[in-house]
PDB file of C-alpha atoms in Angstrom:
ATOM      1  CA  MET A 147     189.172  69.507-108.191  1.00  0.00           C
ATOM      2  CA  THR A 148     188.401  73.234-108.448  1.00  0.00           C
ATOM      3  CA  TRP A 149     185.350  72.523-110.448  1.00  0.00           C
ATOM      4  CA  LEU A 150     183.865  70.221-107.885  1.00  0.00           C
ATOM      5  CA  ILE A 151     183.966  73.365-105.598  1.00  0.00           C
ATOM      6  CA  TRP A 152     182.328  75.466-108.222  1.00  0.00           C
ATOM      7  CA  ILE A 153     179.577  73.150-108.437  1.00  0.00           C
ATOM      8  CA  GLY A 154     179.186  72.922-104.772  1.00  0.00           C
ATOM      9  CA  GLY A 155     179.334  76.724-104.267  1.00  0.00           C
ATOM     10  CA  GLY A 156     176.446  76.837-107.114  1.00  0.00           C
ATOM     11  CA  ILE A 157     174.149  74.449-105.732  1.00  0.00           C
ATOM     12  CA  ALA A 158     174.667  76.256-102.284  1.00  0.00           C
ATOM     13  CA  ALA A 159     173.874  79.547-103.916  1.00  0.00           C
ATOM     14  CA  LEU A 160     170.718  78.098-105.447  1.00  0.00           C
ATOM     15  CA  VAL A 161     169.214  76.632-102.285  1.00  0.00           C
ATOM     16  CA  VAL A 162     169.748  80.198-100.532  1.00  0.00           C
ATOM     17  CA  ALA A 163     168.328  81.744-103.546  1.00  0.00           C
ATOM     18  CA  ALA A 164     165.137  79.418-103.281  1.00  0.00           C
ATOM     19  CA  ALA A 165     165.000  80.286 -99.527  1.00  0.00           C
ATOM     20  CA  LEU A 166     164.948  84.000-100.246  1.00  0.00           C
ATOM     21  CA  THR A 167     162.597  83.835-102.916  1.00  0.00           C
ATOM     22  CA  GLU A 168     160.219  81.976-100.782  1.00  0.00           C
ATOM     23  CA  ALA A 169     160.607  84.193 -97.852  1.00  0.00           C
ATOM     24  CA  TYR A 170     160.077  87.184 -99.958  1.00  0.00           C
ATOM     25  CA  LEU A 171     156.813  85.834-101.638  1.00  0.00           C
ATOM     26  CA  LYS A 172     155.498  84.485 -98.273  1.00  0.00           C
ATOM     27  CA  ARG A 173     155.930  87.761 -96.469  1.00  0.00           C
ATOM     28  CA  ASN A 174     153.168  89.702 -94.886  1.00  0.00           C
ATOM     29  CA  LYS A 175     150.852  86.838 -95.293  1.00  0.00           C
ATOM     30  CA  SER A 176     149.064  85.445 -92.297  1.00  0.00           C
ATOM     31  CA  TYR A 177     146.389  83.157 -91.941  1.00  0.00           C
ATOM     32  CA  ARG A 178     143.658  82.474 -89.389  1.00  0.00           C
ATOM     33  CA  LEU A 179     143.932  79.088 -87.708  1.00  0.00           C
ATOM     34  CA  SER A 180     140.146  78.907 -88.313  1.00  0.00           C
ATOM     35  CA  ASP A 181     140.423  79.218 -92.095  1.00  0.00           C
ATOM     36  CA  MET A 182     142.986  76.309 -92.136  1.00  0.00           C
ATOM     37  CA  ARG A 183     140.465  73.650 -90.683  1.00  0.00           C
ATOM     38  CA  PRO A 184     139.270  71.143 -92.854  1.00  0.00           C
ATOM     39  CA  ASP A 185     135.716  71.127 -93.871  1.00  0.00           C
ATOM     40  CA  PRO A 186     133.530  69.316 -91.165  1.00  0.00           C
ATOM     41  CA  ASP A 187     131.711  67.544 -93.765  1.00  0.00           C
ATOM     42  CA  SER A 188     135.089  65.887 -94.974  1.00  0.00           C
ATOM     43  CA  LEU A 189     136.003  64.838 -91.384  1.00  0.00           C
ATOM     44  CA  LYS A 190     132.742  62.801 -91.245  1.00  0.00           C
ATOM     45  CA  ARG A 191     133.741  60.672 -94.110  1.00  0.00           C
ATOM     46  CA  ARG A 192     136.438  58.056 -93.206  1.00  0.00           C
ATOM     47  CA  PRO A 193     137.103  55.521 -96.208  1.00  0.00           C
ATOM     48  CA  TRP A 194     138.993  53.086 -94.179  1.00  0.00           C
ATOM     49  CA  GLU A 195     135.908  52.114 -92.124  1.00  0.00           C
ATOM     50  CA  PRO A 196     133.611  49.660 -93.576  1.00  0.00           C
ATOM     51  CA  ASP A 197     130.588  51.769 -93.984  1.00  0.00           C
ATOM     52  CA  GLY A 198     132.503  55.030 -94.815  1.00  0.00           C
ATOM     53  CA  VAL A 199     131.182  57.101 -92.049  1.00  0.00           C
ATOM     54  CA  THR A 200     132.630  57.340 -88.287  1.00  0.00           C
ATOM     55  CA  LYS A 201     130.220  58.098 -85.350  1.00  0.00           C
ATOM     56  CA  VAL A 202     129.044  61.476 -86.489  1.00  0.00           C
ATOM     57  CA  ASN A 203     126.938  61.969 -83.454  1.00  0.00           C
ATOM     58  CA  ASP A 204     130.323  61.797 -81.001  1.00  0.00           C
ATOM     59  CA  ILE A 205     131.891  64.243 -83.471  1.00  0.00           C
ATOM     60  CA  ASP A 206     128.857  66.469 -83.666  1.00  0.00           C
ATOM     61  CA  GLY A 207     128.573  66.313 -79.644  1.00  0.00           C
ATOM     62  CA  VAL A 208     132.142  67.364 -79.203  1.00  0.00           C
ATOM     63  CA  GLN A 209     131.996  70.080 -81.529  1.00  0.00           C
ATOM     64  CA  GLY A 210     128.718  71.432 -79.999  1.00  0.00           C
ATOM     65  CA  LYS A 211     130.314  71.101 -76.393  1.00  0.00           C
ATOM     66  CA  ASN A 212     133.195  73.418 -77.440  1.00  0.00           C
ATOM     67  CA  GLN A 213     131.224  75.625 -79.253  1.00  0.00           C
ATOM     68  CA  ALA A 214     129.093  76.257 -76.129  1.00  0.00           C
ATOM     69  CA  LYS A 215     131.950  77.224 -73.947  1.00  0.00           C
TER      70      LYS A 215
END
């Protein structure tokens, strides 16, 4: 039964090590929110619609109004 405790402790140690490694590697990295936005051209294509294109004028109009503010 002792071996079960060792295995559980080993798995817990690996999880903690993975979290610490990820935190160490991602430190001091900041991204602007605008850098994470998808490409506007990719937003215009909607493959689930029959023609594959949304009402592009509506999207462009909303973006234009938001840019003007």
